[in-house]
Short mmCIF file of C-alpha atoms in Angstrom, two decimals:
data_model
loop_
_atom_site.label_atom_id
_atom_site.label_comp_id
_atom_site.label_asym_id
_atom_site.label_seq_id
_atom_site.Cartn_x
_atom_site.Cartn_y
_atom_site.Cartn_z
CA UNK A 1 102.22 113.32 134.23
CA UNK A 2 98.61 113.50 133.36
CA UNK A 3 96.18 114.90 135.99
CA UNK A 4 95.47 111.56 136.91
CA UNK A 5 94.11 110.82 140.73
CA UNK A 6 95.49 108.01 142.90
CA UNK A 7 92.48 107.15 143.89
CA UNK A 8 90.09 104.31 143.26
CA UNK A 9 87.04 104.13 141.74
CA UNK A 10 85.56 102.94 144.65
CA UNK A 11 87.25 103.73 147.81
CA UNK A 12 87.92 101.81 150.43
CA UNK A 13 85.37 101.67 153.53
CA UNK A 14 86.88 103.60 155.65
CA UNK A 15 89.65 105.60 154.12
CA UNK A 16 90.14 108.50 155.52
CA UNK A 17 91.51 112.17 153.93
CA UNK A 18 95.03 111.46 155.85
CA UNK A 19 95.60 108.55 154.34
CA UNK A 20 94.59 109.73 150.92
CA UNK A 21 96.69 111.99 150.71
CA UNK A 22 99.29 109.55 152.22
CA UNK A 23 99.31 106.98 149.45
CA UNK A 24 99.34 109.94 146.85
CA UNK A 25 102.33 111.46 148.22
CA UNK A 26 104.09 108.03 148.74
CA UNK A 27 103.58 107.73 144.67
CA UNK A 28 105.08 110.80 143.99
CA UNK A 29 108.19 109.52 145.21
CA UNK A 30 107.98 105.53 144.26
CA UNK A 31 106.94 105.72 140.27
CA UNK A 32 109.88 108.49 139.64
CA UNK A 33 111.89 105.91 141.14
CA UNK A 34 110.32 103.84 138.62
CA UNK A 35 110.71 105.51 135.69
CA UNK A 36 114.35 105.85 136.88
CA UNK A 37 114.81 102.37 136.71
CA UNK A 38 113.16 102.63 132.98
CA UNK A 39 116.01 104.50 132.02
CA UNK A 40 118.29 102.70 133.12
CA UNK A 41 116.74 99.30 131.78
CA UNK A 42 116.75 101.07 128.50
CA UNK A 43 120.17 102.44 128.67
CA UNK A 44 121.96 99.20 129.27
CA UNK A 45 119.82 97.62 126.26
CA UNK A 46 120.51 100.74 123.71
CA UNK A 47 124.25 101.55 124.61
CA UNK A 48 125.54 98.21 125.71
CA UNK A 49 123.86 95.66 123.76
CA UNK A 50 122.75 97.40 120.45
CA UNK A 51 125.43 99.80 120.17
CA UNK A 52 128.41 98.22 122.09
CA UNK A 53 128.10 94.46 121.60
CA UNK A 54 126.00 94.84 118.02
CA UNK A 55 127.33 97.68 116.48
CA UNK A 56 130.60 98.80 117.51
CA UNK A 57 132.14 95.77 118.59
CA UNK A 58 129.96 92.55 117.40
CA UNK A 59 131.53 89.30 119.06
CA UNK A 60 133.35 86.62 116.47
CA UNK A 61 130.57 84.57 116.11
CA UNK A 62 128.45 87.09 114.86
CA UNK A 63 131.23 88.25 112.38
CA UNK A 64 131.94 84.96 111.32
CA UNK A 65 128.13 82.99 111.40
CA UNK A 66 125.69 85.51 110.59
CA UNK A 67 127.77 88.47 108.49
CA UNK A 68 127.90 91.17 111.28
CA UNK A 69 130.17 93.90 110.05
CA UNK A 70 131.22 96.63 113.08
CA UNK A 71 129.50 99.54 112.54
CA UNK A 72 131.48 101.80 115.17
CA UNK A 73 131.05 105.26 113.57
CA UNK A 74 127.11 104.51 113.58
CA UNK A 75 127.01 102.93 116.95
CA UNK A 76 129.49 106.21 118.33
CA UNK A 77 127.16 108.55 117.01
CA UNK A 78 123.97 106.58 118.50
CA UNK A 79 125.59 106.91 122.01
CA UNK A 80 126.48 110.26 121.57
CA UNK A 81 123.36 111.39 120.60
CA UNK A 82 121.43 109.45 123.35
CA UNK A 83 123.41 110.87 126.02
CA UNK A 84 122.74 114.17 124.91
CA UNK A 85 118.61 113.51 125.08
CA UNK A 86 119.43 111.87 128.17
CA UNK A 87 121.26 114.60 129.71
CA UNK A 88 118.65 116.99 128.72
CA UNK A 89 115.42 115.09 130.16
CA UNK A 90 117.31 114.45 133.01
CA UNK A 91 118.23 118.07 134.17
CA UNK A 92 114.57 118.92 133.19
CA UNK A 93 113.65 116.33 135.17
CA UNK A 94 115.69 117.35 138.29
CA UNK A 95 114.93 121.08 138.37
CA UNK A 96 110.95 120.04 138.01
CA UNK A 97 111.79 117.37 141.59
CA UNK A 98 114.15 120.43 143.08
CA UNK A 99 111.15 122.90 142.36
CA UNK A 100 108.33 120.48 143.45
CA UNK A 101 109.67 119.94 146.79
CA UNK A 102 110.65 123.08 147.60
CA UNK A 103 106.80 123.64 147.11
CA UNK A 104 107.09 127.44 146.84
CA UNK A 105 103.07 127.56 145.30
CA UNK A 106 101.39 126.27 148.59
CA UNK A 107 98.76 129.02 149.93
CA UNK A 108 99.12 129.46 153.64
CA UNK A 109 96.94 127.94 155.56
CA UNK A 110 94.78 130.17 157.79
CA UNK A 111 93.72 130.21 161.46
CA UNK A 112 91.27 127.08 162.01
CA UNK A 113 89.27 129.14 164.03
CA UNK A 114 88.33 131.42 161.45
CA UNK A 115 85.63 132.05 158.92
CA UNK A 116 85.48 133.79 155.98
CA UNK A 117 82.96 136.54 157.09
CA UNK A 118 85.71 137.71 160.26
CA UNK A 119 88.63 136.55 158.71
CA UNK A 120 91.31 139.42 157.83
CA UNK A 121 93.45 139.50 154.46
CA UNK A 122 96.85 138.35 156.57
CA UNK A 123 99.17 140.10 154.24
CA UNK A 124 97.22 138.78 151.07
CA UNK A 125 97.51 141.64 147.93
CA UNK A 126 94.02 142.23 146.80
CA UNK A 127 93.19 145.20 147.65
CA UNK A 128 96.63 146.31 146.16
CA UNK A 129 95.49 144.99 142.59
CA UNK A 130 93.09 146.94 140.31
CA UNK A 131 91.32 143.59 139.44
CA UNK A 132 90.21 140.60 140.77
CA UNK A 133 88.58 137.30 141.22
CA UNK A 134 85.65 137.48 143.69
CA UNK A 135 82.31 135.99 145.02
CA UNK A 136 79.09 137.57 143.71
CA UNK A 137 79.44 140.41 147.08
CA UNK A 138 83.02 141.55 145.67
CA UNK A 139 84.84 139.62 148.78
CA UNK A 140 87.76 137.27 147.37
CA UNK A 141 87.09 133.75 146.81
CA UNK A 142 87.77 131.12 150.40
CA UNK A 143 88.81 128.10 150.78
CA UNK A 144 86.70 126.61 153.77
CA UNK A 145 89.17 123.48 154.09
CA UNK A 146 92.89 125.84 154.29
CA UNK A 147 90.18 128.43 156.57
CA UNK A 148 92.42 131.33 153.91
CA UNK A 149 91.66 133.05 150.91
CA UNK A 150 92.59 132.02 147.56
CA UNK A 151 94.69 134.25 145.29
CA UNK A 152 93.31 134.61 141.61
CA UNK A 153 93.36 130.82 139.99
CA UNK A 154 94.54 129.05 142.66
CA UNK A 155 92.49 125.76 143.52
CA UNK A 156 92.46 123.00 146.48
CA UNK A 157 94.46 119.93 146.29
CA UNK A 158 93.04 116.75 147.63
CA UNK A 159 96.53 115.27 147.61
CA UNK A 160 98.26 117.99 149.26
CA UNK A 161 95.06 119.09 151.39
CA UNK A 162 96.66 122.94 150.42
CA UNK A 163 95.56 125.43 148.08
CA UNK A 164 98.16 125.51 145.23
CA UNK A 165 98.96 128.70 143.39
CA UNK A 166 97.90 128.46 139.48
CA UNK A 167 97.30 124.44 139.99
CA UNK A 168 97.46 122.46 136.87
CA UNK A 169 97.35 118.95 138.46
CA UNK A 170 99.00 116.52 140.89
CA UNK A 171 100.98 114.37 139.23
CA UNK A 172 102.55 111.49 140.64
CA UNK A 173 104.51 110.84 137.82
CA UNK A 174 106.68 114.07 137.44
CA UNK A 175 106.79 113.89 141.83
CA UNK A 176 104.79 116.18 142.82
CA UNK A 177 102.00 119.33 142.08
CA UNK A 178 102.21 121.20 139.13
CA UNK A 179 101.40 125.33 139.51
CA UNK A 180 102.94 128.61 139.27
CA UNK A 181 106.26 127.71 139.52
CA UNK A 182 106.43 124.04 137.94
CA UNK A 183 104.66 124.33 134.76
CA UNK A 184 107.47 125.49 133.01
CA UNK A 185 109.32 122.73 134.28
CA UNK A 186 106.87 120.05 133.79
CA UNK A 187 106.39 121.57 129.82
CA UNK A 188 110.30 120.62 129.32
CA UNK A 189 110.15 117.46 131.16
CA UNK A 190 107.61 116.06 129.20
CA UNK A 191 108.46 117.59 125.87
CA UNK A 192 112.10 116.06 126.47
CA UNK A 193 111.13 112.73 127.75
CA UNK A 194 109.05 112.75 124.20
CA UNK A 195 112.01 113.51 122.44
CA UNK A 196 113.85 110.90 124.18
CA UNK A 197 111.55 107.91 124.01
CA UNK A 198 110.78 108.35 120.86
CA UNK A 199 114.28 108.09 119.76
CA UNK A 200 114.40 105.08 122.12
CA UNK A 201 112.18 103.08 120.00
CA UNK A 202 113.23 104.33 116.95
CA UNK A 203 116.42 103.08 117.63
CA UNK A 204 115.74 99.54 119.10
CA UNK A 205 112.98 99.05 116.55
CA UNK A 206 115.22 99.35 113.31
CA UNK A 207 118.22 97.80 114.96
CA UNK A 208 116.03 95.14 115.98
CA UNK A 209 114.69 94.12 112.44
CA UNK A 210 118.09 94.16 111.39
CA UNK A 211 119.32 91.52 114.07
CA UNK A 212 116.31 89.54 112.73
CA UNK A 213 116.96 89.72 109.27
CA UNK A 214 120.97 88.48 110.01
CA UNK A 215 120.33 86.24 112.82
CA UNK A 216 116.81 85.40 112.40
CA UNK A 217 116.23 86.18 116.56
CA UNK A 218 114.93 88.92 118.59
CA UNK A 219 116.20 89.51 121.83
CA UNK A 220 113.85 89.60 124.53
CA UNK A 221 115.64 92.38 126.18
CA UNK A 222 115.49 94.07 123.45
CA UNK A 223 111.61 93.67 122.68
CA UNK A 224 110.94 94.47 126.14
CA UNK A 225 112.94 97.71 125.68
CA UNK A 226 111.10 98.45 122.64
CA UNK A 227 107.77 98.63 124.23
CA UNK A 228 108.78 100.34 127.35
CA UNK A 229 110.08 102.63 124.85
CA UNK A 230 107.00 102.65 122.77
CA UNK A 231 104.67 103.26 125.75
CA UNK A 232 106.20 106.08 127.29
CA UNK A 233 106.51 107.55 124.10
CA UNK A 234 102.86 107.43 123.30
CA UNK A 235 102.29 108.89 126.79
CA UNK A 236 104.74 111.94 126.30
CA UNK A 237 103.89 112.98 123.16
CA UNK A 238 100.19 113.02 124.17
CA UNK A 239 100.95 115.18 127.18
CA UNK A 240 103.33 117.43 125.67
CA UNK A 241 100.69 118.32 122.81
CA UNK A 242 97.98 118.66 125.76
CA UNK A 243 99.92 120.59 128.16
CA UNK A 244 101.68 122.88 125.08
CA UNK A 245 98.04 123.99 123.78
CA UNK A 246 97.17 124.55 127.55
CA UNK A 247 100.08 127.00 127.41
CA UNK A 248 98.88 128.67 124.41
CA UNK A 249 95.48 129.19 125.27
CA UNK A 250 96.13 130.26 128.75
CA UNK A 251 94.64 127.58 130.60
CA UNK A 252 95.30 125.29 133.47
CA UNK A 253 93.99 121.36 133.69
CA UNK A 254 91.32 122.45 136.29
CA UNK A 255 90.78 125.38 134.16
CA UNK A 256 90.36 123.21 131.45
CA UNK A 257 87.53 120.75 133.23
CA UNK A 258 85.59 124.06 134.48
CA UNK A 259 85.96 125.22 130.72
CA UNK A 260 82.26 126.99 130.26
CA UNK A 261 82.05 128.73 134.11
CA UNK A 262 81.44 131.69 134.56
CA UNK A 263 83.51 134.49 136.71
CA UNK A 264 82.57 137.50 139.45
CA UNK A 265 85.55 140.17 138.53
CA UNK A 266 85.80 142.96 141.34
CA UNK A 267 87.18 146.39 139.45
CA UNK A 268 88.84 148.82 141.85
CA UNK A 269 86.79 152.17 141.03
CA UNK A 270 89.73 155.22 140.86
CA UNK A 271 87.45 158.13 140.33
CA UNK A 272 83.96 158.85 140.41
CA UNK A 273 81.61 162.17 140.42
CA UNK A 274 78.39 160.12 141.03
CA UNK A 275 76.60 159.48 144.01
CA UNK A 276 76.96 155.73 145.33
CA UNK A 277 75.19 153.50 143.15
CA UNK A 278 72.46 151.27 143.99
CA UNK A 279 72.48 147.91 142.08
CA UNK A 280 70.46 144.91 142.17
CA UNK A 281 72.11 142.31 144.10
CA UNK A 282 71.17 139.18 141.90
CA UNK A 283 72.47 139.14 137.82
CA UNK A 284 69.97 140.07 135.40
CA UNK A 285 68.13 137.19 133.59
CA UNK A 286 69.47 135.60 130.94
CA UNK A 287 68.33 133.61 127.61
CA UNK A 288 68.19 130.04 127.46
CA UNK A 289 72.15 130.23 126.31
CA UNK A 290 73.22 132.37 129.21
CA UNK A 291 73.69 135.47 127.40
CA UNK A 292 72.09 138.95 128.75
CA UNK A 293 69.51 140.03 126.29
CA UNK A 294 72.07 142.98 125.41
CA UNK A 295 74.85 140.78 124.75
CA UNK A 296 76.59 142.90 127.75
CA UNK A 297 78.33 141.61 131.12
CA UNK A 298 76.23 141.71 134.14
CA UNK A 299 76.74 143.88 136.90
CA UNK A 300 76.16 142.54 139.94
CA UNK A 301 76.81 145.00 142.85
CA UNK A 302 79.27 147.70 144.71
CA UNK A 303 81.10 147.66 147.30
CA UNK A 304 83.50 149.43 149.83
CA UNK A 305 86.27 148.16 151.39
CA UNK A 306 87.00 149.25 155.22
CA UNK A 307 90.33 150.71 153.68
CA UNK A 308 87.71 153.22 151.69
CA UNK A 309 88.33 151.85 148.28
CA UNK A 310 85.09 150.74 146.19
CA UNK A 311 84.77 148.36 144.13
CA UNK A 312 82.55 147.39 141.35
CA UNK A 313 81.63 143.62 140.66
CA UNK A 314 81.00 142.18 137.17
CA UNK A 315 80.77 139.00 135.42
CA UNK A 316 81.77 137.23 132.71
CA UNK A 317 79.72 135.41 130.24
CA UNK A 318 79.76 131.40 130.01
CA UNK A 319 82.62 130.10 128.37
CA UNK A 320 85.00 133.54 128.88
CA UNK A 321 88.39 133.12 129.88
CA UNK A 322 89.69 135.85 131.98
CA UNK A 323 93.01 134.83 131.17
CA UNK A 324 92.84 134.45 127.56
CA UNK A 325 95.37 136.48 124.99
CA UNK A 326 97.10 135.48 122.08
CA UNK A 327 98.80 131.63 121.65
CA UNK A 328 102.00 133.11 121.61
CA UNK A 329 101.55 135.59 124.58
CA UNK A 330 100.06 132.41 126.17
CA UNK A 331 103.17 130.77 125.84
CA UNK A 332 106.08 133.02 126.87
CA UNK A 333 103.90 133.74 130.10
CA UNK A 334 104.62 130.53 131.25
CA UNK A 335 108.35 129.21 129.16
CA UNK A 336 109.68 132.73 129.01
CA UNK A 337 110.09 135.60 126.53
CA UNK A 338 112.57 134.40 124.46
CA UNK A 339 113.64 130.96 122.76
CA UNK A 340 116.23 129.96 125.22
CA UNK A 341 114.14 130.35 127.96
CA UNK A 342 111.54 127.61 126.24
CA UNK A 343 114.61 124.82 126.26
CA UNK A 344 116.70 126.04 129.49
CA UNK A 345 115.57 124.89 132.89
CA UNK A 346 117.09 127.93 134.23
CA UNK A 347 115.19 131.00 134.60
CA UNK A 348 111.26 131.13 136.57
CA UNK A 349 107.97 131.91 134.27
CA UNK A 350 107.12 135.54 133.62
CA UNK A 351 103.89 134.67 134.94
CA UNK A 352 105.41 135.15 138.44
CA UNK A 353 105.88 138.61 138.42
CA UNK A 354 102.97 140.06 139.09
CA UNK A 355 102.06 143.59 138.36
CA UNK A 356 99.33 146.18 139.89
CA UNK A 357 96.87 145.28 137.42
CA UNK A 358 96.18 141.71 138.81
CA UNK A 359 97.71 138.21 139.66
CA UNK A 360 98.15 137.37 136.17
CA UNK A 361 97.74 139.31 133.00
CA UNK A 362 94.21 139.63 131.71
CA UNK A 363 92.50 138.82 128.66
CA UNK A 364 90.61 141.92 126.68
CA UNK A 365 87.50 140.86 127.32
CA UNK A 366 88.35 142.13 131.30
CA UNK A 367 89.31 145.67 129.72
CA UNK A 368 86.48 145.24 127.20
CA UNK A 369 84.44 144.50 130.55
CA UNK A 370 85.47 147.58 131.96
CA UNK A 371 85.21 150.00 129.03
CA UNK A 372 81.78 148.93 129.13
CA UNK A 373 80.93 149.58 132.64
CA UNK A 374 82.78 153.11 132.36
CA UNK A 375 80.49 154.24 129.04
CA UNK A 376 77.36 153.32 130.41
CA UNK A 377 78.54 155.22 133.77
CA UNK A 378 80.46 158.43 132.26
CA UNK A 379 81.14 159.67 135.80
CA UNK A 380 83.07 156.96 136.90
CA UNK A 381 86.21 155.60 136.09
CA UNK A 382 87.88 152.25 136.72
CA UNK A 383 91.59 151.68 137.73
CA UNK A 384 92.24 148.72 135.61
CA UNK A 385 92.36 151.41 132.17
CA UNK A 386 94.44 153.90 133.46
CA UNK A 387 97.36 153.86 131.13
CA UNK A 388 95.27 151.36 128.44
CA UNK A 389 92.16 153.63 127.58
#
């Protein structure tokens, strides 16, 4: 589940990209299989053996040598509870596979013979948003491996060798890429496998002090249990708090290792009554901490599209998050807008529908960006604040 790469340290001589990305998808499908067989493992110890055979129906011997009473209304309720966890992570667990595999986030790829400088848009919807992510000349970023352009936060995956829309990370353990479409799924999944595991070892641990205390043993199915339990737990709880304050603060796992970056944000101009306007085509200098010596956004340059719309291109400061809003605007982009959405695998994120402003919704600092640009040019106004100003 974490962003964790199937690669060595040190690779193989030899090794080539194919086979890479081979052995990384053969993972995807072998450790759920895996953690299947966990479950299982840990369902025949919990219901069978602790609940069934210790609690709810304990054999003679035990009744009559060591003092073990039947429990059945505590063992019932143990089941009953488990199942319900169970059911849960697993339904999480099989919309996050369904969605995965379906791979609905994959950017295109483009024509091999193409390069970015002659390649055409091929349906892509920049110049239909008001804002955008862009290289330093206004053109939208490229990916020189998928020969296409990348729509705003998308990155390359090594596994896949595709761009993925809004990639978090390849995760082998979940089956598969997490992006657009998945991180919902892969927020539940691990929050629920938490939930379960935990309650795993909570359950083994106390039963199995009280075997020990009666019958002065521990089962070794039951220790093993135990720490399968244990382990996974520690894992899920870790990644649920990780990937939950992702949500909140609006950022992805690669977003999260570039944290301190900087970005080139192209802002469609709507109106202007100025001449065209000549702009140096390097930033400004800055201090020895990156800012600009008037704590402003640099503008880099204008441009014009061949469809006649212009452009203005400006960027952010180091560590600004285009993306940024509120924790709790954070969150229901990606689990939903209201509480049922957050523990039903049912509907798609918000964060899908896209709107004319951009791919995703921006932070303030892009309108703050903007406002900025329009005072210090009064005769010019940018698209991006119509209906915001």
């Amino acid at each position: 589940m974490a962003p964790l790469s199937v690669r060595s340290a040190q690779k193989p001589a030899g090794l080539s990209i194919a086979a890479e990305q081979k052995i990384g998808q053969a993972t995807s499908v072998v450790i759920p299989l895996a953690e299947l067989g966990a479950m299982g493992y840990v369902t025949w110890v919990l219901v069978y053996q602790i609940c069934v055979q210790y609690l709810i129906n304990p054999s003679e011997r035990m009744q009559r040598d060591f003092n073990v009473r039947s429990q059945r209304a505590t063992g019932i309720t143990l089941i009953v509870v488990y199942a319900l966890l169970l059911l849960l992570l697993l339904v999480a667990a099989l919309r996050l596979i369904q969605m995965i595999w379906s791979r609905p986030d994959l950017v295109p790829l483009g024509d091999p013979s193409s390069e970015k400088m002659n390649a055409t848009f091929n349906g892509f919807a920049f110049d239909q948003y008001d804002a955008f992510i862009c290289d330093y000349q206004g053109v939208p970023l490229w990916c020189d491996k998928c020969q296409n352009w990348k729509p705003d936060r998308a990155h390359h995956c090594k596994e896949l060798g595709r761009c993925v829309r809004k990639m978090d990370h390849f995760c082998p353990w979940a089956g598969g890429i997490i992006g657009e479409s998945t991180h919902k799924w892969f927020m539940q999944f691990v929050a629920y496998t938490a939930l379960y595991t935990t309650y795993v070892w909570i359950v083994i641990a106390i039963f199995l002090a009280d075997h020990h205390s009666k019958m002065d043993s521990r089962p070794g199915t039951w220790i093993g249990a135990l720490v399968t339990a244990v382990l996974f737990s520690l894992f899920t709880v870790t990644m649920s708090g990780m990937t939950g304050w992702n949500l909140t603060i609006n950022y992805t796992s690669v977003e999260g290792i570039q944290r301190g970056g900087i970005h080139n944000i192209a802002f469609l101009i709507s109106k202007t009554t100025q001449p065209p306007i000549s702009l140096p085509p390097t930033p400004p200098a800055r201090n020895k901490h990156g800012e600009l010596p008037d704590g402003g956004w640099p503008v880099l340059c204008t441009t014009q599209r061949n469809s006649g719309k212009r452009y203005v291109v400006m960027q952010t400061r180091p560590l600004e998050h285009p993306w940024y809003t509120t924790p709790m605007m954070g969150w229901k982009d990606t689990m939903g807008k209201n509480v049922v959405d957050w523990f039903l695998p049912i509907r798609q994120s918000p964060c899908k529908q896209k709107s004319r402003r951009g791919e995703f919704e921006w932070a303030e600092l892009v309108y703050d960006m903007a406002r900025t640009y329009e005072a210090n040019n009064p005769g010019i106004r940018l698209a991006i604040l119509e209906g915001v100003r």
